[in-house]
Structures are given as structure tokens and as C-alpha cells.
């Protein structure tokens, strides 16, 4: 027997052979499903509760700004666990090219997690000392740029790559929800820099995008629970 993980051109990822392989896969499916069911809606909840984005508004709400970002960060962390579990299961992976979609979404989610943590910790402090600089180009230094700009690009692009793969494998609804949701949500965030932190469409776009994105994760989690066991080769 071979204990290596292999890929077949017309099969899902072949899991390593070993004792209790079926039990491990069942646990992975359970983890993937539960973290998707919780992670997507939790991210949506943090987005809905998000308070004002300008410096003076942040100073007024106190700790609420950081708390909403903690909720979003927790949701993103659960999504990372879900994606990693689905990747380990080889969900809808039939060729090596299919792996790039999972990896791209995983990297994009991790970068957005870093952005959310940075935003929720940095900006409330800045709001107390220099509220006029919050969410403006004047507050973007090298440290922030390393986190913010890659996240703004790779988060929606990563889910676009995942969506293209899922669509090829017959998961069109999930593909549309995740790709459109992540794009609309990111577009709402970009309005901060193009139109200012008080622009009213920011919250509308972010909530609408997060809603589609959360629905996409719920459907993705349901698919992970219903997937057929991978075929092992001897």
C-alpha cells in the first residue's frame, strides 16, 4: 500500500491510507460544516453592528468599534478553519489546478483577518489623538500598507478563483454568492478612501456583500457535509 496523498485526473483528492481514515474524514466534514455555518454569519453580524468609521464617531462609541472587529475576526478565523478542512478533504478537487482556488481563498481570508485585526486595534487609538486622520491616506504608513493593500486585492481575487473552480464542479450558486459577496463587501471598504469615511453607501455595500458572502459559506458548509467520500487507490 502507498501512504502518499495523490491526485487523479478524474477523481477527488485521494486521502492517505491508514487506520480510521473514514473517521478522520467524518470529523473533517463536521468541522468544515460547523465552522462554515458559524463563520459566515458571525462575520455578517460584526459587519451589521459596525459603528461610524470617522475618527470622531469612533471616539464617541468607545470600545464598540473594537468589539465589532473582534466579532468579524472570529468569523474569519472560523472560515479559515473551514477552508483548511475542505482543502484537506480534497473537496471538488479533480486536478492539481483546482487546488489553486482553495489556496487563493485561504490566503485572501487570512489577509482580511489581518486587516480586520489591524483596523480594530489601530484606528480606535488614532481616533482619540488625531481623529481627522482616521481612515484617510494620511494615516497609511508602510506598516499599514503591507497589510491593507494586499488584503484589498487578494481577498476578492482569491474568492473569484475559488468561485471559478466551484462553478466548474457544479456549485454555481455557491460560486456566485462568494465571489460577488466578497467583491461588493470590498468595494464598500474602498469607498472609505475614495469618498471619505462618512460616505453613506459604505455600510450598505459592506452589509449587502457580507450577507451574500455569509449565505455562500452556509451553502458551502452544506455541500461539505454532503460530499461523497474520496476514492482511495491501492
PDB file of C-alpha atoms in Angstrom:
ATOM      1  CA  UNK A   1       0.000   0.000   0.000  1.00  0.00           C
ATOM      2  CA  UNK A   2       1.037   3.571  -0.597  1.00  0.00           C
ATOM      3  CA  UNK A   3       0.741   6.091   2.212  1.00  0.00           C
ATOM      4  CA  UNK A   4       1.139   9.095  -0.058  1.00  0.00           C
ATOM      5  CA  UNK A   5      -1.602  11.552  -0.993  1.00  0.00           C
ATOM      6  CA  UNK A   6      -2.161  11.515  -4.759  1.00  0.00           C
ATOM      7  CA  UNK A   7      -4.384  13.192  -7.307  1.00  0.00           C
ATOM      8  CA  UNK A   8      -6.229  11.541 -10.138  1.00  0.00           C
ATOM      9  CA  UNK A   9      -7.405  13.464 -13.219  1.00  0.00           C
ATOM     10  CA  UNK A  10     -10.998  12.254 -12.796  1.00  0.00           C
ATOM     11  CA  UNK A  11     -11.243  11.759  -9.024  1.00  0.00           C
ATOM     12  CA  UNK A  12     -11.230  13.857  -5.895  1.00  0.00           C
ATOM     13  CA  UNK A  13      -8.064  14.038  -3.837  1.00  0.00           C
ATOM     14  CA  UNK A  14      -7.021  10.602  -2.628  1.00  0.00           C
ATOM     15  CA  UNK A  15      -6.570  10.649   1.140  1.00  0.00           C
ATOM     16  CA  UNK A  16      -3.655   8.907   2.865  1.00  0.00           C
ATOM     17  CA  UNK A  17      -4.348   5.293   3.675  1.00  0.00           C
ATOM     18  CA  UNK A  18      -4.263   4.392   7.327  1.00  0.00           C
ATOM     19  CA  UNK A  19      -6.292   3.358  10.313  1.00  0.00           C
ATOM     20  CA  UNK A  20      -9.654   5.059  10.835  1.00  0.00           C
ATOM     21  CA  UNK A  21      -9.396   7.095   7.628  1.00  0.00           C
ATOM     22  CA  UNK A  22     -13.176   7.194   7.407  1.00  0.00           C
ATOM     23  CA  UNK A  23     -13.444   8.524  10.962  1.00  0.00           C
ATOM     24  CA  UNK A  24     -10.912  11.263  10.258  1.00  0.00           C
ATOM     25  CA  UNK A  25     -12.789  12.324   7.152  1.00  0.00           C
ATOM     26  CA  UNK A  26     -16.085  12.398   9.042  1.00  0.00           C
ATOM     27  CA  UNK A  27     -14.529  14.670  11.647  1.00  0.00           C
ATOM     28  CA  UNK A  28     -13.107  16.913   8.946  1.00  0.00           C
ATOM     29  CA  UNK A  29     -16.513  17.171   7.273  1.00  0.00           C
ATOM     30  CA  UNK A  30     -18.123  18.029  10.611  1.00  0.00           C
ATOM     31  CA  UNK A  31     -15.526  20.704  11.356  1.00  0.00           C
ATOM     32  CA  UNK A  32     -15.774  22.137   7.835  1.00  0.00           C
ATOM     33  CA  UNK A  33     -19.576  22.299   8.031  1.00  0.00           C
ATOM     34  CA  UNK A  34     -19.890  23.775  11.529  1.00  0.00           C
ATOM     35  CA  UNK A  35     -17.185  26.405  11.063  1.00  0.00           C
ATOM     36  CA  UNK A  36     -18.738  27.464   7.752  1.00  0.00           C
ATOM     37  CA  UNK A  37     -22.223  27.677   9.310  1.00  0.00           C
ATOM     38  CA  UNK A  38     -20.913  29.833  12.167  1.00  0.00           C
ATOM     39  CA  UNK A  39     -18.070  31.736  10.490  1.00  0.00           C
ATOM     40  CA  UNK A  40     -20.079  33.298   7.665  1.00  0.00           C
ATOM     41  CA  UNK A  41     -22.980  34.609   9.808  1.00  0.00           C
ATOM     42  CA  UNK A  42     -20.590  35.781  12.548  1.00  0.00           C
ATOM     43  CA  UNK A  43     -18.736  37.908  10.007  1.00  0.00           C
ATOM     44  CA  UNK A  44     -22.084  39.305   8.837  1.00  0.00           C
ATOM     45  CA  UNK A  45     -23.101  40.126  12.419  1.00  0.00           C
ATOM     46  CA  UNK A  46     -19.906  42.109  13.015  1.00  0.00           C
ATOM     47  CA  UNK A  47     -20.470  43.990   9.773  1.00  0.00           C
ATOM     48  CA  UNK A  48     -24.079  44.875  10.671  1.00  0.00           C
ATOM     49  CA  UNK A  49     -23.033  46.136  14.121  1.00  0.00           C
ATOM     50  CA  UNK A  50     -20.150  48.179  12.698  1.00  0.00           C
ATOM     51  CA  UNK A  51     -20.358  51.746  14.079  1.00  0.00           C
ATOM     52  CA  UNK A  52     -19.276  55.041  12.475  1.00  0.00           C
ATOM     53  CA  UNK A  53     -15.983  54.933  10.582  1.00  0.00           C
ATOM     54  CA  UNK A  54     -14.809  58.537  11.025  1.00  0.00           C
ATOM     55  CA  UNK A  55     -12.475  59.430  13.880  1.00  0.00           C
ATOM     56  CA  UNK A  56     -14.963  61.482  15.879  1.00  0.00           C
ATOM     57  CA  UNK A  57     -17.627  58.773  15.554  1.00  0.00           C
ATOM     58  CA  UNK A  58     -15.159  56.151  16.770  1.00  0.00           C
ATOM     59  CA  UNK A  59     -14.227  58.245  19.779  1.00  0.00           C
ATOM     60  CA  UNK A  60     -17.917  58.524  20.722  1.00  0.00           C
ATOM     61  CA  UNK A  61     -18.686  54.796  20.588  1.00  0.00           C
ATOM     62  CA  UNK A  62     -15.641  53.800  22.628  1.00  0.00           C
ATOM     63  CA  UNK A  63     -14.955  50.068  22.716  1.00  0.00           C
ATOM     64  CA  UNK A  64     -17.797  49.126  20.346  1.00  0.00           C
ATOM     65  CA  UNK A  65     -15.618  49.657  17.281  1.00  0.00           C
ATOM     66  CA  UNK A  66     -13.052  47.146  18.527  1.00  0.00           C
ATOM     67  CA  UNK A  67     -15.729  44.663  19.631  1.00  0.00           C
ATOM     68  CA  UNK A  68     -17.366  44.565  16.187  1.00  0.00           C
ATOM     69  CA  UNK A  69     -13.979  43.890  14.634  1.00  0.00           C
ATOM     70  CA  UNK A  70     -13.374  41.119  17.158  1.00  0.00           C
ATOM     71  CA  UNK A  71     -16.631  39.508  16.008  1.00  0.00           C
ATOM     72  CA  UNK A  72     -15.613  39.820  12.361  1.00  0.00           C
ATOM     73  CA  UNK A  73     -12.148  38.455  13.114  1.00  0.00           C
ATOM     74  CA  UNK A  74     -13.642  35.445  14.916  1.00  0.00           C
ATOM     75  CA  UNK A  75     -15.853  34.759  11.905  1.00  0.00           C
ATOM     76  CA  UNK A  76     -12.889  34.973   9.533  1.00  0.00           C
ATOM     77  CA  UNK A  77     -10.832  32.667  11.726  1.00  0.00           C
ATOM     78  CA  UNK A  78     -13.599  30.065  11.622  1.00  0.00           C
ATOM     79  CA  UNK A  79     -13.747  30.465   7.840  1.00  0.00           C
ATOM     80  CA  UNK A  80     -10.015  29.748   7.650  1.00  0.00           C
ATOM     81  CA  UNK A  81     -10.543  26.538   9.629  1.00  0.00           C
ATOM     82  CA  UNK A  82     -13.438  25.609   7.336  1.00  0.00           C
ATOM     83  CA  UNK A  83     -11.429  26.233   4.156  1.00  0.00           C
ATOM     84  CA  UNK A  84      -8.449  24.311   5.517  1.00  0.00           C
ATOM     85  CA  UNK A  85     -10.707  21.367   6.400  1.00  0.00           C
ATOM     86  CA  UNK A  86     -12.284  21.366   2.940  1.00  0.00           C
ATOM     87  CA  UNK A  87      -8.834  21.528   1.368  1.00  0.00           C
ATOM     88  CA  UNK A  88      -7.738  18.558   3.492  1.00  0.00           C
ATOM     89  CA  UNK A  89     -10.815  16.675   2.278  1.00  0.00           C
ATOM     90  CA  UNK A  90      -9.978  17.489  -1.337  1.00  0.00           C
ATOM     91  CA  UNK A  91     -13.474  18.870  -1.797  1.00  0.00           C
ATOM     92  CA  UNK A  92     -14.277  19.149  -5.524  1.00  0.00           C
ATOM     93  CA  UNK A  93     -10.566  18.715  -6.329  1.00  0.00           C
ATOM     94  CA  UNK A  94     -10.152  16.711  -9.510  1.00  0.00           C
ATOM     95  CA  UNK A  95      -6.929  18.169 -10.891  1.00  0.00           C
ATOM     96  CA  UNK A  96      -3.942  19.953  -9.403  1.00  0.00           C
ATOM     97  CA  UNK A  97      -5.219  23.183 -10.950  1.00  0.00           C
ATOM     98  CA  UNK A  98      -8.277  23.001  -8.688  1.00  0.00           C
ATOM     99  CA  UNK A  99      -6.088  23.405  -5.621  1.00  0.00           C
ATOM    100  CA  UNK A 100      -5.224  26.999  -6.568  1.00  0.00           C
ATOM    101  CA  UNK A 101      -8.797  28.145  -5.825  1.00  0.00           C
ATOM    102  CA  UNK A 102      -8.714  26.790  -2.276  1.00  0.00           C
ATOM    103  CA  UNK A 103      -5.251  28.184  -1.617  1.00  0.00           C
ATOM    104  CA  UNK A 104      -6.179  31.619  -3.001  1.00  0.00           C
ATOM    105  CA  UNK A 105      -9.329  31.861  -0.862  1.00  0.00           C
ATOM    106  CA  UNK A 106      -7.407  30.703   2.192  1.00  0.00           C
ATOM    107  CA  UNK A 107      -4.665  33.321   1.721  1.00  0.00           C
ATOM    108  CA  UNK A 108      -7.231  36.051   0.991  1.00  0.00           C
ATOM    109  CA  UNK A 109      -9.205  35.236   4.142  1.00  0.00           C
ATOM    110  CA  UNK A 110      -6.049  35.240   6.275  1.00  0.00           C
ATOM    111  CA  UNK A 111      -5.052  38.631   4.873  1.00  0.00           C
ATOM    112  CA  UNK A 112      -8.523  40.045   5.557  1.00  0.00           C
ATOM    113  CA  UNK A 113      -8.314  38.669   9.080  1.00  0.00           C
ATOM    114  CA  UNK A 114      -5.033  40.603   9.500  1.00  0.00           C
ATOM    115  CA  UNK A 115      -6.646  43.763   8.089  1.00  0.00           C
ATOM    116  CA  UNK A 116      -9.649  43.499  10.429  1.00  0.00           C
ATOM    117  CA  UNK A 117      -7.416  42.968  13.476  1.00  0.00           C
ATOM    118  CA  UNK A 118      -5.221  45.917  12.465  1.00  0.00           C
ATOM    119  CA  UNK A 119      -8.209  48.178  11.812  1.00  0.00           C
ATOM    120  CA  UNK A 120      -9.941  47.262  15.071  1.00  0.00           C
ATOM    121  CA  UNK A 121      -6.850  47.901  17.184  1.00  0.00           C
ATOM    122  CA  UNK A 122      -5.150  50.810  15.406  1.00  0.00           C
ATOM    123  CA  UNK A 123      -7.979  53.158  14.463  1.00  0.00           C
ATOM    124  CA  UNK A 124      -9.701  53.500  17.888  1.00  0.00           C
ATOM    125  CA  UNK A 125      -6.374  54.617  19.359  1.00  0.00           C
ATOM    126  CA  UNK A 126      -5.796  57.026  16.481  1.00  0.00           C
ATOM    127  CA  UNK A 127      -9.331  58.396  16.952  1.00  0.00           C
ATOM    128  CA  UNK A 128      -8.504  59.570  20.479  1.00  0.00           C
ATOM    129  CA  UNK A 129      -5.429  61.536  19.416  1.00  0.00           C
ATOM    130  CA  UNK A 130      -5.872  62.516  15.760  1.00  0.00           C
ATOM    131  CA  UNK A 131      -9.477  61.843  14.682  1.00  0.00           C
ATOM    132  CA  UNK A 132      -9.070  63.819  11.476  1.00  0.00           C
ATOM    133  CA  UNK A 133      -6.555  61.247  10.171  1.00  0.00           C
ATOM    134  CA  UNK A 134      -8.646  58.126  10.753  1.00  0.00           C
ATOM    135  CA  UNK A 135      -9.390  56.238   7.537  1.00  0.00           C
ATOM    136  CA  UNK A 136      -7.547  58.756   5.368  1.00  0.00           C
ATOM    137  CA  UNK A 137      -4.482  58.426   3.161  1.00  0.00           C
ATOM    138  CA  UNK A 138      -2.551  60.464   5.732  1.00  0.00           C
ATOM    139  CA  UNK A 139      -2.723  57.539   8.150  1.00  0.00           C
ATOM    140  CA  UNK A 140      -1.343  54.940   5.735  1.00  0.00           C
ATOM    141  CA  UNK A 141       2.290  54.202   6.551  1.00  0.00           C
ATOM    142  CA  UNK A 142       4.499  51.353   5.364  1.00  0.00           C
ATOM    143  CA  UNK A 143       3.302  49.015   8.112  1.00  0.00           C
ATOM    144  CA  UNK A 144      -0.342  49.580   7.248  1.00  0.00           C
ATOM    145  CA  UNK A 145       0.262  49.350   3.508  1.00  0.00           C
ATOM    146  CA  UNK A 146       1.831  45.896   3.849  1.00  0.00           C
ATOM    147  CA  UNK A 147      -1.430  44.627   5.350  1.00  0.00           C
ATOM    148  CA  UNK A 148      -4.131  46.781   3.774  1.00  0.00           C
ATOM    149  CA  UNK A 149      -3.296  46.836   0.069  1.00  0.00           C
ATOM    150  CA  UNK A 150      -2.591  43.094  -0.403  1.00  0.00           C
ATOM    151  CA  UNK A 151      -5.788  42.290   1.531  1.00  0.00           C
ATOM    152  CA  UNK A 152      -7.918  44.622  -0.610  1.00  0.00           C
ATOM    153  CA  UNK A 153      -6.616  42.888  -3.735  1.00  0.00           C
ATOM    154  CA  UNK A 154      -6.230  39.238  -2.754  1.00  0.00           C
ATOM    155  CA  UNK A 155      -9.433  38.827  -0.681  1.00  0.00           C
ATOM    156  CA  UNK A 156     -11.872  39.307  -3.606  1.00  0.00           C
ATOM    157  CA  UNK A 157      -9.468  37.825  -6.160  1.00  0.00           C
ATOM    158  CA  UNK A 158      -8.968  34.710  -4.040  1.00  0.00           C
ATOM    159  CA  UNK A 159     -12.696  34.084  -3.843  1.00  0.00           C
ATOM    160  CA  UNK A 160     -13.003  34.711  -7.571  1.00  0.00           C
ATOM    161  CA  UNK A 161     -10.502  31.912  -8.220  1.00  0.00           C
ATOM    162  CA  UNK A 162     -12.348  29.647  -5.790  1.00  0.00           C
ATOM    163  CA  UNK A 163     -15.645  30.532  -7.475  1.00  0.00           C
ATOM    164  CA  UNK A 164     -14.306  29.642 -10.916  1.00  0.00           C
ATOM    165  CA  UNK A 165     -13.234  26.239  -9.624  1.00  0.00           C
ATOM    166  CA  UNK A 166     -16.530  25.617  -7.813  1.00  0.00           C
ATOM    167  CA  UNK A 167     -18.501  26.610 -10.891  1.00  0.00           C
ATOM    168  CA  UNK A 168     -16.596  24.068 -12.976  1.00  0.00           C
ATOM    169  CA  UNK A 169     -17.556  21.440 -10.396  1.00  0.00           C
ATOM    170  CA  UNK A 170     -21.282  22.194 -10.439  1.00  0.00           C
ATOM    171  CA  UNK A 171     -21.532  24.593  -7.458  1.00  0.00           C
ATOM    172  CA  UNK A 172     -22.722  27.661  -9.348  1.00  0.00           C
ATOM    173  CA  UNK A 173     -24.827  29.233  -6.594  1.00  0.00           C
ATOM    174  CA  UNK A 174     -22.045  28.999  -4.041  1.00  0.00           C
ATOM    175  CA  UNK A 175     -19.581  30.416  -6.571  1.00  0.00           C
ATOM    176  CA  UNK A 176     -21.761  33.463  -7.303  1.00  0.00           C
ATOM    177  CA  UNK A 177     -22.511  34.195  -3.643  1.00  0.00           C
ATOM    178  CA  UNK A 178     -18.880  34.009  -2.502  1.00  0.00           C
ATOM    179  CA  UNK A 179     -17.356  35.912  -5.428  1.00  0.00           C
ATOM    180  CA  UNK A 180     -19.995  38.644  -5.703  1.00  0.00           C
ATOM    181  CA  UNK A 181     -20.300  38.952  -1.924  1.00  0.00           C
ATOM    182  CA  UNK A 182     -16.559  39.369  -1.345  1.00  0.00           C
ATOM    183  CA  UNK A 183     -16.310  41.880  -4.217  1.00  0.00           C
ATOM    184  CA  UNK A 184     -19.262  44.025  -3.082  1.00  0.00           C
ATOM    185  CA  UNK A 185     -18.023  43.990   0.512  1.00  0.00           C
ATOM    186  CA  UNK A 186     -14.500  45.024  -0.545  1.00  0.00           C
ATOM    187  CA  UNK A 187     -15.915  47.746  -2.785  1.00  0.00           C
ATOM    188  CA  UNK A 188     -17.699  49.191   0.231  1.00  0.00           C
ATOM    189  CA  UNK A 189     -14.384  49.371   2.055  1.00  0.00           C
ATOM    190  CA  UNK A 190     -12.719  51.100  -0.901  1.00  0.00           C
ATOM    191  CA  UNK A 191     -15.344  53.856  -0.710  1.00  0.00           C
ATOM    192  CA  UNK A 192     -13.650  54.923   2.533  1.00  0.00           C
ATOM    193  CA  UNK A 193     -10.598  56.050   0.561  1.00  0.00           C
ATOM    194  CA  UNK A 194     -12.423  57.418  -2.495  1.00  0.00           C
ATOM    195  CA  UNK A 195     -15.371  59.165  -0.814  1.00  0.00           C
ATOM    196  CA  UNK A 196     -14.410  59.507   2.849  1.00  0.00           C
ATOM    197  CA  UNK A 197     -15.351  57.505   5.963  1.00  0.00           C
ATOM    198  CA  UNK A 198     -18.763  59.204   6.289  1.00  0.00           C
ATOM    199  CA  UNK A 199     -19.957  58.150   2.824  1.00  0.00           C
ATOM    200  CA  UNK A 200     -23.398  56.528   3.447  1.00  0.00           C
ATOM    201  CA  UNK A 201     -23.022  53.775   0.830  1.00  0.00           C
ATOM    202  CA  UNK A 202     -20.107  52.196   2.694  1.00  0.00           C
ATOM    203  CA  UNK A 203     -22.316  50.425   5.220  1.00  0.00           C
ATOM    204  CA  UNK A 204     -24.910  49.492   2.594  1.00  0.00           C
ATOM    205  CA  UNK A 205     -22.318  47.843   0.335  1.00  0.00           C
ATOM    206  CA  UNK A 206     -20.492  46.126   3.177  1.00  0.00           C
ATOM    207  CA  UNK A 207     -23.652  44.671   4.717  1.00  0.00           C
ATOM    208  CA  UNK A 208     -25.031  43.582   1.334  1.00  0.00           C
ATOM    209  CA  UNK A 209     -21.711  41.983   0.401  1.00  0.00           C
ATOM    210  CA  UNK A 210     -21.316  40.298   3.786  1.00  0.00           C
ATOM    211  CA  UNK A 211     -24.868  38.919   3.520  1.00  0.00           C
ATOM    212  CA  UNK A 212     -24.168  37.257   0.159  1.00  0.00           C
ATOM    213  CA  UNK A 213     -20.796  36.073   1.415  1.00  0.00           C
ATOM    214  CA  UNK A 214     -22.345  34.538   4.563  1.00  0.00           C
ATOM    215  CA  UNK A 215     -25.013  32.766   2.500  1.00  0.00           C
ATOM    216  CA  UNK A 216     -22.242  31.422   0.298  1.00  0.00           C
ATOM    217  CA  UNK A 217     -20.483  29.965   3.326  1.00  0.00           C
ATOM    218  CA  UNK A 218     -23.682  28.379   4.598  1.00  0.00           C
ATOM    219  CA  UNK A 219     -24.228  26.644   1.255  1.00  0.00           C
ATOM    220  CA  UNK A 220     -20.555  25.695   1.067  1.00  0.00           C
ATOM    221  CA  UNK A 221     -20.785  24.150   4.523  1.00  0.00           C
ATOM    222  CA  UNK A 222     -23.860  22.197   3.487  1.00  0.00           C
ATOM    223  CA  UNK A 223     -22.024  20.865   0.442  1.00  0.00           C
ATOM    224  CA  UNK A 224     -19.068  19.786   2.565  1.00  0.00           C
ATOM    225  CA  UNK A 225     -21.377  17.758   4.772  1.00  0.00           C
ATOM    226  CA  UNK A 226     -22.997  16.064   1.780  1.00  0.00           C
ATOM    227  CA  UNK A 227     -19.843  15.292  -0.196  1.00  0.00           C
ATOM    228  CA  UNK A 228     -19.110  11.696  -1.059  1.00  0.00           C
ATOM    229  CA  UNK A 229     -16.047  10.012   0.423  1.00  0.00           C
ATOM    230  CA  UNK A 230     -12.963  10.245  -1.759  1.00  0.00           C
ATOM    231  CA  UNK A 231     -11.866   7.126  -3.606  1.00  0.00           C
ATOM    232  CA  UNK A 232      -8.661   5.591  -2.349  1.00  0.00           C
ATOM    233  CA  UNK A 233      -6.159   3.890  -4.616  1.00  0.00           C
ATOM    234  CA  UNK A 234      -4.014   0.925  -3.801  1.00  0.00           C
TER     235      UNK A 234
END
